[in-house]
Coordinates of C-alpha atoms in Angstrom, one line a residue:
M1 CA 69.8 12.9 62.2
V2 CA 71.1 10.5 64.7
C3 CA 72.1 7.3 63.1
L4 CA 72.7 5.3 60.1
L5 CA 71.0 2.0 59.8
A6 CA 72.9 -1.1 58.7
L7 CA 71.5 -3.9 56.5
P8 CA 70.8 -7.2 58.3
L9 CA 73.9 -9.4 58.0
D10 CA 74.1 -13.1 57.3
A11 CA 76.5 -15.3 59.3
A12 CA 79.1 -15.6 56.6
W13 CA 79.5 -11.8 56.5
A14 CA 79.6 -11.2 60.2
N15 CA 83.3 -10.3 60.7
D16 CA 83.9 -7.9 57.8
P17 CA 81.1 -5.4 58.5
A18 CA 81.9 -5.5 62.2
T19 CA 85.5 -4.5 61.3
V20 CA 84.2 -1.6 59.1
Q21 CA 81.7 -0.5 61.8
Q22 CA 84.5 -0.6 64.5
L23 CA 86.8 1.5 62.2
L24 CA 83.9 4.0 61.8
R25 CA 83.4 4.2 65.6
E26 CA 87.1 4.9 66.0
G27 CA 86.9 7.7 63.4
R28 CA 89.2 5.7 61.0
T29 CA 87.1 6.4 57.9
A30 CA 90.0 6.0 55.4
D31 CA 90.7 2.5 56.8
A32 CA 87.0 1.7 56.7
L33 CA 86.8 2.8 53.0
A34 CA 89.9 0.7 52.2
T35 CA 88.3 -2.3 53.8
V36 CA 85.0 -1.8 51.9
D37 CA 86.9 -1.3 48.7
R38 CA 88.8 -4.6 49.2
G39 CA 85.5 -6.3 49.8
L40 CA 84.0 -4.8 46.6
K41 CA 87.1 -5.8 44.6
A42 CA 86.4 -9.4 45.6
S43 CA 82.6 -9.1 45.2
P44 CA 81.8 -6.1 43.1
Q45 CA 78.0 -6.7 43.1
D46 CA 77.7 -7.6 46.8
L47 CA 74.8 -5.5 48.1
Q48 CA 76.2 -5.2 51.6
W49 CA 79.6 -4.0 50.5
R50 CA 78.0 -1.4 48.3
F51 CA 75.7 -0.3 51.1
L52 CA 78.6 0.0 53.5
R53 CA 80.5 2.1 50.9
G54 CA 77.6 4.6 51.0
V55 CA 77.7 4.6 54.8
V56 CA 81.5 5.2 54.9
L57 CA 81.2 7.9 52.2
T58 CA 78.5 9.6 54.3
E59 CA 80.8 9.5 57.4
Q60 CA 83.6 11.0 55.3
N61 CA 81.2 13.8 54.3
K62 CA 81.5 12.8 50.6
L63 CA 77.9 13.4 50.3
S64 CA 77.6 13.5 46.5
E65 CA 79.3 10.1 46.2
A66 CA 77.2 8.7 49.0
E67 CA 74.0 9.9 47.4
A68 CA 75.0 8.3 44.1
Q69 CA 75.8 5.0 45.9
F70 CA 72.4 5.0 47.7
L71 CA 70.4 6.1 44.6
Q72 CA 72.0 3.2 42.7
L73 CA 71.0 0.8 45.4
V74 CA 67.4 2.3 45.5
A75 CA 67.1 1.7 41.8
E76 CA 68.2 -1.9 42.1
R77 CA 66.5 -2.7 45.5
P78 CA 63.6 -0.4 46.2
D79 CA 62.5 -2.8 48.9
L80 CA 65.2 -2.0 51.4
P81 CA 64.2 0.6 54.0
E82 CA 67.8 0.9 55.3
V83 CA 68.9 2.4 52.0
F84 CA 66.1 5.0 52.1
N85 CA 67.0 5.9 55.7
N86 CA 70.6 6.4 54.8
L87 CA 69.8 8.4 51.7
A88 CA 67.7 10.6 54.0
V89 CA 70.7 11.1 56.2
V90 CA 72.7 12.3 53.2
Y91 CA 69.9 14.6 52.1
S92 CA 69.6 16.0 55.6
R93 CA 73.4 16.7 55.8
Q94 CA 72.9 18.6 52.5
D95 CA 70.1 20.6 54.0
Q96 CA 67.7 19.0 51.5
Y97 CA 65.0 18.3 54.1
D98 CA 62.1 17.8 51.7
K99 CA 64.0 15.1 49.9
A100 CA 65.0 13.6 53.3
R101 CA 61.4 13.6 54.4
Q102 CA 60.3 11.8 51.2
A103 CA 63.1 9.1 51.6
L104 CA 62.1 8.5 55.2
E105 CA 58.4 8.3 54.4
M106 CA 59.3 5.6 51.8
A107 CA 61.4 3.8 54.4
L108 CA 58.4 3.8 56.8
R109 CA 56.1 2.5 54.1
L110 CA 58.5 -0.5 53.8
Q111 CA 59.1 -0.9 57.5
P112 CA 56.5 1.0 59.6
L113 CA 57.7 0.1 63.0
N114 CA 61.4 1.3 62.8
P115 CA 62.1 3.6 65.7
V116 CA 65.3 5.1 64.2
T117 CA 63.5 6.0 61.0
H118 CA 60.7 7.6 63.0
E119 CA 63.2 9.6 65.1
N120 CA 65.0 10.7 61.9
L121 CA 61.7 11.8 60.4
G122 CA 61.0 13.8 63.5
D123 CA 64.4 15.5 63.2
V124 CA 63.6 16.4 59.6
Y125 CA 60.2 17.8 60.5
A126 CA 61.9 19.9 63.1
K127 CA 64.4 21.2 60.6
L128 CA 61.6 22.0 58.2
A129 CA 59.8 23.8 61.0
A130 CA 62.8 25.9 61.7
Q131 CA 63.1 26.9 58.1
S132 CA 59.4 27.8 58.0
Y133 CA 59.6 29.8 61.2
A134 CA 62.7 31.7 59.9
R135 CA 61.0 32.5 56.6
A136 CA 57.9 33.7 58.5
L137 CA 60.1 35.9 60.8
E138 CA 61.7 37.5 57.7
Q139 CA 58.3 38.3 56.4
Q140 CA 56.9 39.5 59.7
P141 CA 59.8 40.7 61.8
G142 CA 57.6 42.1 64.5
H143 CA 55.6 38.9 65.1
A144 CA 55.7 38.2 68.8
G145 CA 55.5 34.4 68.9
L146 CA 57.9 33.5 66.0
P147 CA 61.3 34.2 67.7
A148 CA 60.4 31.9 70.6
K149 CA 59.2 29.1 68.3
L150 CA 62.4 29.4 66.2
A151 CA 64.6 29.4 69.3
L152 CA 62.9 26.4 70.7
V153 CA 63.3 24.3 67.5
R154 CA 66.9 25.4 67.0
E155 CA 67.6 24.4 70.6
L156 CA 66.8 20.8 69.7
F157 CA 69.9 20.7 67.6
S158 CA 72.3 22.7 69.6
P159 CA 75.2 20.8 71.2
R160 CA 74.5 19.6 74.8
P161 CA 77.2 19.8 77.5
R162 CA 78.3 16.4 78.6

């Protein structure tokens, strides 16, 4: 999955999320989490700080905590496609592709024209295809077409030389 989506920001909030996002781009996830936690201390119910906390936890690979953060937001605000998209990123990183698919489909019901969500859903479908091809190959080791299909799908996610 290629990207985490951010919630739309209001003007009064513009600098703090930019700081967190810059820290994440620099790989300074501990500093980003500290910034988010300071924001949450000042405004514990602020939706955007809570959302960013989930994003930072995802970047830190603290996937159980990130999942809990996003599930809490989904329970409170089931109208936000960004939360579902980010929950799908967490599920995908946990190799829970069916859950990721469901979350992305919900995001698309809420915002049908989001290209990032469509791309993420395509990635999830490709991962699901790879799982299915691998299972089929285990069951039919001599099947001529399966190894090529599996290799092709796996190639989509192999690192590319720069």
